[in-house]
C-alpha cells in the first residue's frame, strides 16, 4: 500500500470491476422470458416483443396485486391532490399544501347499498379486495372501513386525467364503475387549476326487478389538518371547532347538495384555515353531517346499523362545532331507483380551499415561514365557492378535458409511450408545483413524503422538463421570468434555486453550469413557442449576461469548451471538457445567437457563433470512436477550487489529494443532454451528427441494462432484480473511478426519457421505445405507482422529459416567430395520428399514406387556435415533384396560393399567408405524386 | 321513531341483521377451494382436508412472497429481540428496551465473497430476493444494501427457537444456509434470558476446485440509539462518541474476535447507555471497525471496492470516537477456504447490553420515568461479557436448546399445532415481557409498534396464558406474588394492572371480575405445578380475600352467580349472570376449596364448596338448549353504576338510557372460559359436562367463520376476506344488540386457542384442530408474520393460550403435591410422542399400542428431574384386568411394587413410592392384556 497509491485508489482493481456493470450472468433472466427479443436496424438487442413494443391502442389495466401501489392524483395545478387508489379508495391526501404520502383520512370511503325488490339489502364498500399484507400491531386499521363487505374484484385503467375502475361482485343486482378526474385543459390555466376531484359512479342494473340504491360517501371533516399527523380517528390535537353542515344551493338550474366542512379553530391568515366540500349533483340524497356516538366503536356501528338497514339517513338537528381535539365524520348519500335494464350516473364533487401556505422548506431567515398565497385562493372564497363553480361548469370542464384525453389517447403512438407521456404530465398538478397569486408557477424538484424536495425552480432539473413548456407555455414563461429577472445577478451568475417569496433574497450557492446554459436554451424555446418578442426583449439583457458569465467562469478562454469547475445536476462539480456541459453550452450559444439577432444585437450573434464553431470542433477531442468521454484534468489544473459551501449535502471534489466524482472514460447517458435539448427546441445539431447517432447507440448498448441482478450499486436504488433500466453511466472499457460521480450507478426516469427521445430523434426508434418500456414496466402497480415516478422525491420533475418522446415520435416542432409547424412521424407514418400543441392552441395532427395513390395530412385544432404560414412534413412519401392536390382551409374552403417543395426529406408547404385554424377547425392537405407529363 | 325506541334501538332491524354474521353467500369460496372438507364425528363441517389437518412431521416452510412478513424474534426472556426476516435480513431491532416494529439499522447486513480457484470473485448479500413493492420517494432505501447482488432464492423454516434459511444461487461455488437462535431451555431461566443472537452460516462447496470465502457481517454501531428514531444513515442526533474496537480474547481455548461497539455519550445511569458486540468464534477473520469515507456514498462504495475485490479488509489504526450526531459502520469478516466436497460453519454472536430501562408507559407520577434494572444487567457488565459467556457455553446452550426443540418437534402432534405452540412461546421472549432484577417477570399485554401495550401483568389477559406457567414456573410464580402480595388491597380487591417499580403505588381502576377470579385459579395452578406449600401459604391470605371480595361486589348474595358490575377483559362491564365470569368464579371457588384444605382452613373449604354447588346449579338457567347466554338485567337493576373512571378508554355501560356493551342472547366464544381454565389446571368440570360439550360445538358451529366476506365489523380487523377465524360472539337466533360489547365482532387468537383446546379436551378434536389451523393460515408470512400474533399489539400474551392445545392433545396434567403425572393422547394414540413439562423437569412422553400384543409407555426426562408416584394414562387400550408386564425405572432396573388399575378410561399406575426420573433417564412401562386364566 506504499506506492502508486493515487493510481490504485482512483482505478479499482480488475476483480472488483468484475463485480460491476461489465459483469453479467451467462443467462439473462429477461431474455429467457422474452423469446421474441429482436435486433434493431442498428443491430442492437431489444429485449421486447416487437409487435407489443410498437402496439398502439388501449392503455394497460391493473387488477389484483397490481392495484396495491396505484395512486392516481386528482387535483389541479398548484392545488395539491388526493389520489384514487387502485382499489377505489382515497389515499395520499395532499390537499393541505404539502405532500402527504401515506396520509389517509379515517373512515373516508364510499359505500353502496342495494336492494332488489323482494330481496334483502346488500352493503358494499365500493372498493376492490384488499391485498396482503394484512399486518398491523392492532390488526388492519379499522378506520379503513375494511370491516365492511367489499367488491370481489376491481380493474383499474388510467388515462390521465381520467381514471376508471370497474368493480365486480356477482352477488349484486347492479354493475358499478367509477370515473374520476380533475379538469385538465392544456393552455387553459384557469380550468386546469381547480381544487376539486370529480367522481362519476355509474350504476347499471342487471336485475330483472327494480333496484333501490344509495351511495354513501363518508368523510372526515379534515379542516384544520396539517397534512402531517397520522390520523387514526377523529381525534387529533389540531382539530376542534369542526363544523359540517348540509348545504343546498341551486346551481345552473339544478340543486347541488353537499357537506360543507369548516373549522372555527384557525384565523383566516393561518395556513391551516380552509374548508372542504363534498357535494353531489344528484337530485335526491340523504345526509348525516355528523356521525352519532363517540365511545368505542359506537359511531361506525350505528352507521352500519342505520345505513345498512335502510340505505338512508334520518334527519337530525344541525350539529354544533366539535370540541377541541376532535373532528367528526359525515356522510352524503344520493338515493336512486333503477328499473330493469337501466343505468344512472351519480356524481360527487370533492372541493377544497386552503388558500395560504407558508415557506416551510427554506432555512434562510429572509423567507423562512413567510406566507404565500395560492392562485386558487385568490379566485375562490371557499370550498363551497369552488364546488359551485365546478358544478356550474361541470359539462364544459369535462368536455374540454375529454377533448384533450381523446386527442392524446386517440393517437397511433405506442400505448406505453402515451402512458409515459400522460401519466407524468400529472407531475405538474402535484405538490411538486406551486401556482401562486397571479398564476406564477414555481416548483420543487419533486415531493418528499411530507415536504417538497428540493426547492425551488431548480434550473438544472427543470432543464429536462418539456410538458409544462408545451402544454402551459404561459406558466413556463413565468419560470423564465424568475430565472432571469429575479435570479440572475448583475455579474450574470444565476442563483439556480429560487427563494420564495420573491424579492427577499437570492440563494447563495455557486451557479450550476448546466442549469444556467439550459435556461438560455429554454428562453429560446419559450420565445419560439410564444412568438412573444416583447417577452424576449424584456429578459434578453439578463439572459445575455447569464450566457456570457461562462466566459468569466467555466470557459475563461472563450474557446467554446468549459474547462472550469462545473457544478451540475449531479450535485457535484465536473472539471475539464465534457459534452454534457459542452452541448448545453453550445446549444445556448446557438440559441443566444438567434435571440441576439431577433432583438437587434447582431454583433453578439456573431461572437456567439464564433465561440460556438470553436467549441463544436474542439469537443470532438472527446470522441473515443464510440462515445464522448470526459477529459479529467490533473489535480494541479483544477486548483484553486471554489470555497466549500455551507450546504450540508455538498462535498468538495478534492479530498485526500484525490479528485473524485468525475466520469472520465465512462459512457455517460447525459453526454448529449444539450444536443437533445437543442433538438427539442428546434436548433438542430451542435455536435457532429454522425457521432451523435453513434454515441446514442453506445449509450443504449452499454447503459440500458436488461436486469439488475449483478449491478453493485452503493447509491440510490431505482431499479432492482429483473427490472430493466438505463444507468446514468458505465465504463465499458474499464477505468471506472474508485469514486465516480455520485448517482453514476443510478437509474433516473428523466434521463431515460431524454435518451429515449433522443434515440428516436436520431432514428433509433426501437431502442427509444425499449427504454421507455423499461421505465413503465418498473411502474407496474405492484412494484411502484404508475402515476409517480420517483427520483429525489415523488412526482419528480425530470420525468417531465417524457413529453419529448411524443415530440420526437411525431417529429413535432413549432416556431411561432416563423409560424412554422412541423411534423415527421417516426412510427406508423402510413397512418398516423398524434396530439400536438403549438403555443396558442392544440389538437391532432394526422397523416395517411396510400401508396401510389396519395398522401393526406390534417391539422385539427381542438382548443384555442393555431396560426401557421408553413407546414413542414418529414417522413412523408418522397415523391419528386409532388403536387398539392388540394389544401382545405379551416373554413372548408380551398386554400389558394400554397406552394409545396421537397427539401431533403421534408415536404415544405408554404401557405403564402397565415392560416388560422381555430378550435373545432381542420386544415387538410391532399398530395399526389406528380404524373409523368 | 316515536314508540318502542328502546327496543328498536337495542335490537337492530332484521334487514340490518341480515348484513351481519347470520348472512352468508350461497357459495362459500373456502368450501369451493376445499373439496376434501369433511364432517366431524359430531356432524359439523370441518373445512380442511382431514389428512392434512392431522398431519404430523415437518414444519411448513416459506419462500417468495411468503417471506415478506416473516420476522423471527431472536432474544432471551426480558432482553428484547432482533428479528430474522424471511429473506435473511435483520429487522425490527427491539433490543433497546422497547418494541421497534419496522426499525432497521442501516447498512447492517451479511455479505458473502466467494472465489473458486481460477474464477472471478462473486459478491452476494446473504439474503433472498426482495419482493415488491419497491416503492419509496427516494427509491428503495439504499441503506438496505439492496444495491448489492443477492441470492436468487431463499426458503425459510422456523421451529422456534431455531430459524433456518436455505439460500440458493446457482452461480455460486458454494451452498449457503443459515441457522439462527437464542438459547431456550424451559425451566432454565439463566440460559433462556441471554441478550444474544447466534448465527451459524453453513457453507458447502459444490465446486470441483478450492474456494476462497469470506463472510462480512456489517453493522451500525447503534450504542446510544433510543430504539425510536427512524435511522436512514449513521447520522442521528442521539449518536456521538461511538467507538467500535476490534477485540480478541481467548475463550474456552479458542480465540473470539469481535467488534465491541460502545458510546461515550451517555452516563451509566442512562437507559441509553450500553454496548453491542458482534463476534465470531471463527479462527481467521479480518475486520474494518469503522468504514472509511463520509461524503455522499463514499463509505459504501469504498467498502464494495475493497471487500468486493479481495474479500478482506486491510488493517487500519484504531479509530477515534465518532463526532457528535454521527455513528459509524463496521464489518467483521471471517475468512476460510473450502476444498472440493467439504463444508464449514461460521458462527457469529450478536450480543447486547442495555441494562437499564425506564417506565415510559405509566402516567402516574409515583412511577413515571422511574428506572428499572433488567435482570441481565445484573448478571453481565457489558455486551462483551455476554458474548464471552455465550461463546464459552455455546455448545451446551445449543445442545440444551436443541434438546427442547427435538422434544417438542419430535412429537406426533399435528404439525400446525406445534407451529402454533412453538411460535407463540416466543412471546415470552419479546418486549411483551420484562425480566427485572431478581428474575421477577412482568409483562405488558403485548407490544405497540414503539412501546408496550398495555401495562402491566394484566390479570385478565394473562388468564389465558399457559406457556410461562408450564415452561418457566418460577417466573409465573413471581406474577402470582405480584398479584397477591402487591396488588391485592386489604378489602380483597385487586389492582388488575401493576405499576412498576413495585411498592410505589397501586393502579386505581376498579377490579376485573375475570382477572381476579382467574388469579385464584392460577395460584392453584402454580401450586399444583410446583408443589410449593410454603409459596401457597404465603399467598393464601390475600388469595382468600381476593376470592371473597366477590361477596362484597359481584355476588353479594353469595349464591355462586355474579350479578353485579363485572369489568372484564373486553374493557367493559357485563351485568347480570353469565357463564364467562361464572365459570371463572366457579373454578376459583373449587380451586380455593382445595387450597383452603391444603393450608388447614377446612371451614373456608366447606363454604366455598357450598357456594360452588349453588352456583353450578344456578348457572344452568342460562342454558338455551344450545349454549349459555347472558341474562341482561333491566336498567333499574344495574343502578347505581360505579363512578366513571378517568381512564380515557373507559366508557360507561349506560348512556342515553340504554344499557350497552352486553351480549345477551349471543353465543359467546368465551362463555366457558373458566371451565377451560379449570380443566387446564386439573379441576375438572364446573358446569354440567353434557352442556359443556354441546356449548363448545355450538361455539364452533356459530362462531368459526369459513370466510369474512360478509361479516360487517365496526371493530378491529384481525381476519379478512377468505380467511377463517373464530369471532368472539354471534347471535345465531337474532337479537343482536344495536351496540354489543366492544370486540364482539373481532377475532382473537388467544380465544381461538382457548376454544380449540377446550374442544379437544371435550373430544371434538377435528374442530379444535380446525380452529388452530384457521389461525395459522392467517399467519402465513404473506398476510402476517407467523411469529407475531396480534391483538391489542404485537406478540400478544393471550396467544400463549396456545400451549393449552398441546396440553389438551396430550391429555397432560401434573400435580406436584400428589406427584401425579397424567397423559391421555387425543390424536394418534396408537403411536404417540409429545413434549411434557412437569414443574422440575421436562421431556418426552410416548406410548405405543400394538393391538392384542401390548402397550408401552415411557416418560423420558430431557431436562431436570421428574419425581412421580402416580402415572395416569387415559386413551390407552381399555383392557379389563390388564397386567403390568414390566416397569423399567430410570436406572434401568425393574420397578417393583407398582400397581395398575383401570379407573373409567384411565389406567392408573401407582408406583408405591416416588420414582425420580432424572435428566437423560427414562421410565418405561409395558402392559399386557391379561390372559384368560
PDB file of C-alpha atoms in Angstrom, chain B residues 22-234:
ATOM      1  CA  UNK B  22     -76.063 -14.708  10.120  1.00  0.00           C
ATOM      2  CA  UNK B  23     -75.951 -13.876   6.433  1.00  0.00           C
ATOM      3  CA  UNK B  24     -73.782 -15.857   4.126  1.00  0.00           C
ATOM      4  CA  UNK B  25     -73.086 -16.169   0.444  1.00  0.00           C
ATOM      5  CA  UNK B  26     -74.675 -19.063  -1.226  1.00  0.00           C
ATOM      6  CA  UNK B  27     -71.362 -20.470  -2.240  1.00  0.00           C
ATOM      7  CA  UNK B  28     -68.565 -20.116   0.217  1.00  0.00           C
ATOM      8  CA  UNK B  29     -65.297 -19.615  -1.540  1.00  0.00           C
ATOM      9  CA  UNK B  30     -63.457 -21.565   1.104  1.00  0.00           C
ATOM     10  CA  UNK B  31     -65.526 -24.660   0.584  1.00  0.00           C
ATOM     11  CA  UNK B  32     -65.156 -24.421  -3.138  1.00  0.00           C
ATOM     12  CA  UNK B  33     -61.430 -24.493  -2.594  1.00  0.00           C
ATOM     13  CA  UNK B  34     -61.529 -27.390  -0.135  1.00  0.00           C
ATOM     14  CA  UNK B  35     -63.178 -30.304  -1.857  1.00  0.00           C
ATOM     15  CA  UNK B  36     -61.968 -32.553   0.954  1.00  0.00           C
ATOM     16  CA  UNK B  37     -63.826 -30.692   3.709  1.00  0.00           C
ATOM     17  CA  UNK B  38     -65.305 -33.304   5.993  1.00  0.00           C
ATOM     18  CA  UNK B  39     -67.835 -33.807   8.766  1.00  0.00           C
ATOM     19  CA  UNK B  40     -66.536 -34.354  12.269  1.00  0.00           C
ATOM     20  CA  UNK B  41     -67.900 -37.215  14.372  1.00  0.00           C
ATOM     21  CA  UNK B  42     -70.327 -34.635  15.781  1.00  0.00           C
ATOM     22  CA  UNK B  43     -71.517 -33.869  12.298  1.00  0.00           C
ATOM     23  CA  UNK B  44     -70.121 -30.348  11.920  1.00  0.00           C
ATOM     24  CA  UNK B  45     -68.302 -29.245   8.823  1.00  0.00           C
ATOM     25  CA  UNK B  46     -64.541 -29.038   9.047  1.00  0.00           C
ATOM     26  CA  UNK B  47     -63.280 -27.023   6.061  1.00  0.00           C
ATOM     27  CA  UNK B  48     -59.951 -28.777   5.679  1.00  0.00           C
ATOM     28  CA  UNK B  49     -58.504 -31.903   4.218  1.00  0.00           C
ATOM     29  CA  UNK B  50     -58.644 -34.353   7.116  1.00  0.00           C
ATOM     30  CA  UNK B  51     -55.315 -35.957   6.404  1.00  0.00           C
ATOM     31  CA  UNK B  52     -53.618 -32.608   6.157  1.00  0.00           C
ATOM     32  CA  UNK B  53     -55.275 -31.381   9.328  1.00  0.00           C
ATOM     33  CA  UNK B  54     -53.930 -34.284  11.379  1.00  0.00           C
ATOM     34  CA  UNK B  55     -50.567 -34.458   9.608  1.00  0.00           C
ATOM     35  CA  UNK B  56     -47.509 -34.544  11.845  1.00  0.00           C
ATOM     36  CA  UNK B  57     -43.946 -34.150  10.711  1.00  0.00           C
ATOM     37  CA  UNK B  58     -42.094 -31.261   9.152  1.00  0.00           C
ATOM     38  CA  UNK B  59     -42.980 -27.671   9.776  1.00  0.00           C
ATOM     39  CA  UNK B  60     -44.185 -25.599   6.847  1.00  0.00           C
ATOM     40  CA  UNK B  61     -41.576 -23.553   5.059  1.00  0.00           C
ATOM     41  CA  UNK B  62     -41.843 -20.211   3.300  1.00  0.00           C
ATOM     42  CA  UNK B  63     -40.480 -18.749   0.102  1.00  0.00           C
ATOM     43  CA  UNK B  64     -41.188 -15.973  -2.391  1.00  0.00           C
ATOM     44  CA  UNK B  65     -43.921 -13.550  -1.332  1.00  0.00           C
ATOM     45  CA  UNK B  66     -44.486 -15.554   1.854  1.00  0.00           C
ATOM     46  CA  UNK B  67     -41.157 -14.285   3.155  1.00  0.00           C
ATOM     47  CA  UNK B  68     -42.308 -10.694   3.219  1.00  0.00           C
ATOM     48  CA  UNK B  69     -43.837 -10.502   6.671  1.00  0.00           C
ATOM     49  CA  UNK B  70     -41.634 -13.021   8.436  1.00  0.00           C
ATOM     50  CA  UNK B  71     -39.783 -11.671  11.439  1.00  0.00           C
ATOM     51  CA  UNK B  72     -38.475 -14.416  13.679  1.00  0.00           C
ATOM     52  CA  UNK B  73     -37.546 -12.926  17.060  1.00  0.00           C
ATOM     53  CA  UNK B  74     -34.080 -13.672  18.402  1.00  0.00           C
ATOM     54  CA  UNK B  75     -33.579 -12.825  22.045  1.00  0.00           C
ATOM     55  CA  UNK B  76     -33.984 -14.093  25.558  1.00  0.00           C
ATOM     56  CA  UNK B  77     -36.571 -13.567  28.244  1.00  0.00           C
ATOM     57  CA  UNK B  78     -36.579  -9.891  29.124  1.00  0.00           C
ATOM     58  CA  UNK B  79     -33.742  -8.987  26.773  1.00  0.00           C
ATOM     59  CA  UNK B  80     -35.623  -7.706  23.781  1.00  0.00           C
ATOM     60  CA  UNK B  81     -35.065  -9.141  20.350  1.00  0.00           C
ATOM     61  CA  UNK B  82     -33.809  -8.537  16.887  1.00  0.00           C
ATOM     62  CA  UNK B  83     -35.749 -10.426  14.271  1.00  0.00           C
ATOM     63  CA  UNK B  84     -34.520 -12.504  11.392  1.00  0.00           C
ATOM     64  CA  UNK B  85     -36.506 -11.550   8.325  1.00  0.00           C
ATOM     65  CA  UNK B  86     -37.713 -14.147   5.871  1.00  0.00           C
ATOM     66  CA  UNK B  87     -35.091 -13.211   3.319  1.00  0.00           C
ATOM     67  CA  UNK B  88     -32.279 -13.405   5.854  1.00  0.00           C
ATOM     68  CA  UNK B  89     -32.170  -9.730   6.728  1.00  0.00           C
ATOM     69  CA  UNK B  90     -32.238  -8.392  10.259  1.00  0.00           C
ATOM     70  CA  UNK B  91     -35.333  -6.363  11.020  1.00  0.00           C
ATOM     71  CA  UNK B  92     -37.306  -4.937  13.915  1.00  0.00           C
ATOM     72  CA  UNK B  93     -34.428  -4.032  16.197  1.00  0.00           C
ATOM     73  CA  UNK B  94     -36.075  -4.263  19.583  1.00  0.00           C
ATOM     74  CA  UNK B  95     -33.030  -4.719  21.818  1.00  0.00           C
ATOM     75  CA  UNK B  96     -33.244  -1.197  23.165  1.00  0.00           C
ATOM     76  CA  UNK B  97     -35.767  -1.931  25.911  1.00  0.00           C
ATOM     77  CA  UNK B  98     -38.772  -1.202  23.774  1.00  0.00           C
ATOM     78  CA  UNK B  99     -40.668  -2.557  20.801  1.00  0.00           C
ATOM     79  CA  UNK B 100     -39.481  -1.164  17.489  1.00  0.00           C
ATOM     80  CA  UNK B 101     -41.589  -2.531  14.679  1.00  0.00           C
ATOM     81  CA  UNK B 102     -40.112  -1.523  11.364  1.00  0.00           C
ATOM     82  CA  UNK B 103     -36.915  -0.245  12.924  1.00  0.00           C
ATOM     83  CA  UNK B 104     -33.863  -1.276  10.966  1.00  0.00           C
ATOM     84  CA  UNK B 105     -30.207  -0.469  11.342  1.00  0.00           C
ATOM     85  CA  UNK B 106     -28.804   0.998   8.141  1.00  0.00           C
ATOM     86  CA  UNK B 107     -26.134  -0.994   6.334  1.00  0.00           C
ATOM     87  CA  UNK B 108     -26.417  -3.912   8.709  1.00  0.00           C
ATOM     88  CA  UNK B 109     -26.190  -6.992   6.541  1.00  0.00           C
ATOM     89  CA  UNK B 110     -24.230 -10.117   5.782  1.00  0.00           C
ATOM     90  CA  UNK B 111     -22.223 -10.388   2.580  1.00  0.00           C
ATOM     91  CA  UNK B 112     -20.556 -13.416   1.099  1.00  0.00           C
ATOM     92  CA  UNK B 113     -17.456 -13.191  -1.033  1.00  0.00           C
ATOM     93  CA  UNK B 114     -16.531 -16.338  -2.902  1.00  0.00           C
ATOM     94  CA  UNK B 115     -13.820 -17.091  -5.395  1.00  0.00           C
ATOM     95  CA  UNK B 116     -13.343 -20.514  -6.844  1.00  0.00           C
ATOM     96  CA  UNK B 117      -9.783 -21.023  -7.948  1.00  0.00           C
ATOM     97  CA  UNK B 118      -9.289 -19.567 -11.383  1.00  0.00           C
ATOM     98  CA  UNK B 119     -12.607 -17.758 -11.479  1.00  0.00           C
ATOM     99  CA  UNK B 120     -13.509 -14.174 -10.740  1.00  0.00           C
ATOM    100  CA  UNK B 121     -14.881 -13.428  -7.299  1.00  0.00           C
ATOM    101  CA  UNK B 122     -18.579 -13.200  -6.591  1.00  0.00           C
ATOM    102  CA  UNK B 123     -20.190 -10.969  -4.035  1.00  0.00           C
ATOM    103  CA  UNK B 124     -23.640 -11.598  -2.585  1.00  0.00           C
ATOM    104  CA  UNK B 125     -25.623 -10.188   0.238  1.00  0.00           C
ATOM    105  CA  UNK B 126     -26.755 -13.306   2.043  1.00  0.00           C
ATOM    106  CA  UNK B 127     -30.419 -12.551   1.572  1.00  0.00           C
ATOM    107  CA  UNK B 128     -33.121 -13.849  -0.668  1.00  0.00           C
ATOM    108  CA  UNK B 129     -34.585 -11.636  -3.386  1.00  0.00           C
ATOM    109  CA  UNK B 130     -36.648  -8.640  -2.448  1.00  0.00           C
ATOM    110  CA  UNK B 131     -40.369  -8.815  -3.127  1.00  0.00           C
ATOM    111  CA  UNK B 132     -42.354  -5.859  -4.451  1.00  0.00           C
ATOM    112  CA  UNK B 133     -43.292  -3.178  -3.746  1.00  0.00           C
ATOM    113  CA  UNK B 134     -40.058  -1.344  -4.404  1.00  0.00           C
ATOM    114  CA  UNK B 135     -41.675   1.985  -3.669  1.00  0.00           C
ATOM    115  CA  UNK B 136     -40.064   4.812  -1.778  1.00  0.00           C
ATOM    116  CA  UNK B 137     -39.956   8.509  -2.521  1.00  0.00           C
ATOM    117  CA  UNK B 138     -36.195   8.363  -2.920  1.00  0.00           C
ATOM    118  CA  UNK B 139     -36.034   4.887  -4.355  1.00  0.00           C
ATOM    119  CA  UNK B 140     -35.834   1.761  -2.306  1.00  0.00           C
ATOM    120  CA  UNK B 141     -33.767   2.637   0.788  1.00  0.00           C
ATOM    121  CA  UNK B 142     -30.123   2.198  -0.133  1.00  0.00           C
ATOM    122  CA  UNK B 143     -29.216   1.546   3.470  1.00  0.00           C
ATOM    123  CA  UNK B 144     -30.842  -1.847   2.972  1.00  0.00           C
ATOM    124  CA  UNK B 145     -27.776  -2.725   0.870  1.00  0.00           C
ATOM    125  CA  UNK B 146     -30.222  -3.914  -1.789  1.00  0.00           C
ATOM    126  CA  UNK B 147     -27.798  -2.325  -4.225  1.00  0.00           C
ATOM    127  CA  UNK B 148     -25.577  -5.384  -3.947  1.00  0.00           C
ATOM    128  CA  UNK B 149     -26.226  -8.648  -5.735  1.00  0.00           C
ATOM    129  CA  UNK B 150     -28.136 -11.107  -3.620  1.00  0.00           C
ATOM    130  CA  UNK B 151     -29.242 -14.703  -3.744  1.00  0.00           C
ATOM    131  CA  UNK B 152     -31.858 -15.809  -6.232  1.00  0.00           C
ATOM    132  CA  UNK B 153     -33.938 -17.698  -3.727  1.00  0.00           C
ATOM    133  CA  UNK B 154     -34.453 -18.301  -0.034  1.00  0.00           C
ATOM    134  CA  UNK B 155     -36.512 -20.838   1.860  1.00  0.00           C
ATOM    135  CA  UNK B 156     -37.317 -20.114   5.486  1.00  0.00           C
ATOM    136  CA  UNK B 157     -38.235 -22.733   8.048  1.00  0.00           C
ATOM    137  CA  UNK B 158     -38.898 -21.829  11.624  1.00  0.00           C
ATOM    138  CA  UNK B 159     -39.117 -24.238  14.517  1.00  0.00           C
ATOM    139  CA  UNK B 160     -38.828 -21.966  17.471  1.00  0.00           C
ATOM    140  CA  UNK B 161     -36.276 -21.306  18.907  1.00  0.00           C
ATOM    141  CA  UNK B 162     -34.446 -22.249  15.698  1.00  0.00           C
ATOM    142  CA  UNK B 163     -34.816 -20.495  12.364  1.00  0.00           C
ATOM    143  CA  UNK B 164     -33.280 -21.844   9.231  1.00  0.00           C
ATOM    144  CA  UNK B 165     -32.860 -20.305   5.803  1.00  0.00           C
ATOM    145  CA  UNK B 166     -31.609 -22.153   2.763  1.00  0.00           C
ATOM    146  CA  UNK B 167     -30.277 -19.725   0.209  1.00  0.00           C
ATOM    147  CA  UNK B 168     -29.992 -20.581  -3.435  1.00  0.00           C
ATOM    148  CA  UNK B 169     -27.899 -19.129  -6.205  1.00  0.00           C
ATOM    149  CA  UNK B 170     -26.789 -21.409  -8.983  1.00  0.00           C
ATOM    150  CA  UNK B 171     -23.939 -19.099  -9.955  1.00  0.00           C
ATOM    151  CA  UNK B 172     -22.083 -19.567  -6.660  1.00  0.00           C
ATOM    152  CA  UNK B 173     -19.491 -22.248  -5.975  1.00  0.00           C
ATOM    153  CA  UNK B 174     -20.979 -22.875  -2.525  1.00  0.00           C
ATOM    154  CA  UNK B 175     -24.314 -23.687  -0.969  1.00  0.00           C
ATOM    155  CA  UNK B 176     -25.237 -21.440   1.914  1.00  0.00           C
ATOM    156  CA  UNK B 177     -27.653 -21.870   4.764  1.00  0.00           C
ATOM    157  CA  UNK B 178     -28.228 -20.057   7.994  1.00  0.00           C
ATOM    158  CA  UNK B 179     -29.422 -21.268  11.342  1.00  0.00           C
ATOM    159  CA  UNK B 180     -30.164 -18.643  13.956  1.00  0.00           C
ATOM    160  CA  UNK B 181     -31.395 -18.945  17.515  1.00  0.00           C
ATOM    161  CA  UNK B 182     -31.288 -17.720  21.050  1.00  0.00           C
ATOM    162  CA  UNK B 183     -30.894 -20.368  23.737  1.00  0.00           C
ATOM    163  CA  UNK B 184     -34.250 -21.571  25.021  1.00  0.00           C
ATOM    164  CA  UNK B 185     -34.239 -24.145  27.788  1.00  0.00           C
ATOM    165  CA  UNK B 186     -37.525 -24.471  29.645  1.00  0.00           C
ATOM    166  CA  UNK B 187     -37.136 -24.119  33.418  1.00  0.00           C
ATOM    167  CA  UNK B 188     -33.634 -22.741  32.992  1.00  0.00           C
ATOM    168  CA  UNK B 189     -34.172 -19.026  33.279  1.00  0.00           C
ATOM    169  CA  UNK B 190     -30.463 -18.210  33.192  1.00  0.00           C
ATOM    170  CA  UNK B 191     -29.862 -19.937  29.911  1.00  0.00           C
ATOM    171  CA  UNK B 192     -33.097 -18.613  28.434  1.00  0.00           C
ATOM    172  CA  UNK B 193     -32.533 -14.974  29.186  1.00  0.00           C
ATOM    173  CA  UNK B 194     -29.322 -14.148  27.386  1.00  0.00           C
ATOM    174  CA  UNK B 195     -29.199 -10.951  25.311  1.00  0.00           C
ATOM    175  CA  UNK B 196     -27.638 -12.586  22.317  1.00  0.00           C
ATOM    176  CA  UNK B 197     -28.465 -13.874  18.868  1.00  0.00           C
ATOM    177  CA  UNK B 198     -26.430 -16.741  17.464  1.00  0.00           C
ATOM    178  CA  UNK B 199     -25.949 -17.206  13.735  1.00  0.00           C
ATOM    179  CA  UNK B 200     -24.488 -20.299  12.113  1.00  0.00           C
ATOM    180  CA  UNK B 201     -23.727 -19.801   8.463  1.00  0.00           C
ATOM    181  CA  UNK B 202     -23.118 -23.156   6.841  1.00  0.00           C
ATOM    182  CA  UNK B 203     -21.109 -23.244   3.630  1.00  0.00           C
ATOM    183  CA  UNK B 204     -20.778 -26.307   1.469  1.00  0.00           C
ATOM    184  CA  UNK B 205     -18.592 -26.378  -1.579  1.00  0.00           C
ATOM    185  CA  UNK B 206     -20.051 -27.598  -4.816  1.00  0.00           C
ATOM    186  CA  UNK B 207     -17.059 -26.570  -6.877  1.00  0.00           C
ATOM    187  CA  UNK B 208     -14.505 -29.018  -8.235  1.00  0.00           C
ATOM    188  CA  UNK B 209     -11.844 -26.517  -7.181  1.00  0.00           C
ATOM    189  CA  UNK B 210     -10.808 -24.948  -3.915  1.00  0.00           C
ATOM    190  CA  UNK B 211     -12.958 -21.962  -2.965  1.00  0.00           C
ATOM    191  CA  UNK B 212     -11.803 -18.946  -1.023  1.00  0.00           C
ATOM    192  CA  UNK B 213     -14.594 -17.466   1.048  1.00  0.00           C
ATOM    193  CA  UNK B 214     -15.306 -14.575   3.346  1.00  0.00           C
ATOM    194  CA  UNK B 215     -18.474 -13.640   5.183  1.00  0.00           C
ATOM    195  CA  UNK B 216     -18.616  -9.985   6.086  1.00  0.00           C
ATOM    196  CA  UNK B 217     -21.144  -9.094   8.746  1.00  0.00           C
ATOM    197  CA  UNK B 218     -21.567  -5.333   8.619  1.00  0.00           C
ATOM    198  CA  UNK B 219     -23.328  -3.395  11.325  1.00  0.00           C
ATOM    199  CA  UNK B 220     -24.037   0.102  12.530  1.00  0.00           C
ATOM    200  CA  UNK B 221     -22.659   0.918  15.939  1.00  0.00           C
ATOM    201  CA  UNK B 222     -26.064   1.601  17.475  1.00  0.00           C
ATOM    202  CA  UNK B 223     -24.924   2.263  21.039  1.00  0.00           C
ATOM    203  CA  UNK B 224     -26.964   5.213  22.249  1.00  0.00           C
ATOM    204  CA  UNK B 225     -29.893   4.550  19.933  1.00  0.00           C
ATOM    205  CA  UNK B 226     -33.253   5.141  21.554  1.00  0.00           C
ATOM    206  CA  UNK B 227     -34.988   2.461  19.525  1.00  0.00           C
ATOM    207  CA  UNK B 228     -37.423   5.056  18.200  1.00  0.00           C
ATOM    208  CA  UNK B 229     -35.772   7.240  15.611  1.00  0.00           C
ATOM    209  CA  UNK B 230     -36.062   6.114  12.023  1.00  0.00           C
ATOM    210  CA  UNK B 231     -32.426   5.728  11.022  1.00  0.00           C
ATOM    211  CA  UNK B 232     -31.535   6.182   7.379  1.00  0.00           C
ATOM    212  CA  UNK B 233     -27.813   6.546   7.820  1.00  0.00           C
ATOM    213  CA  UNK B 234     -25.177   6.812  10.505  1.00  0.00           C
TER     214      UNK B 234
END
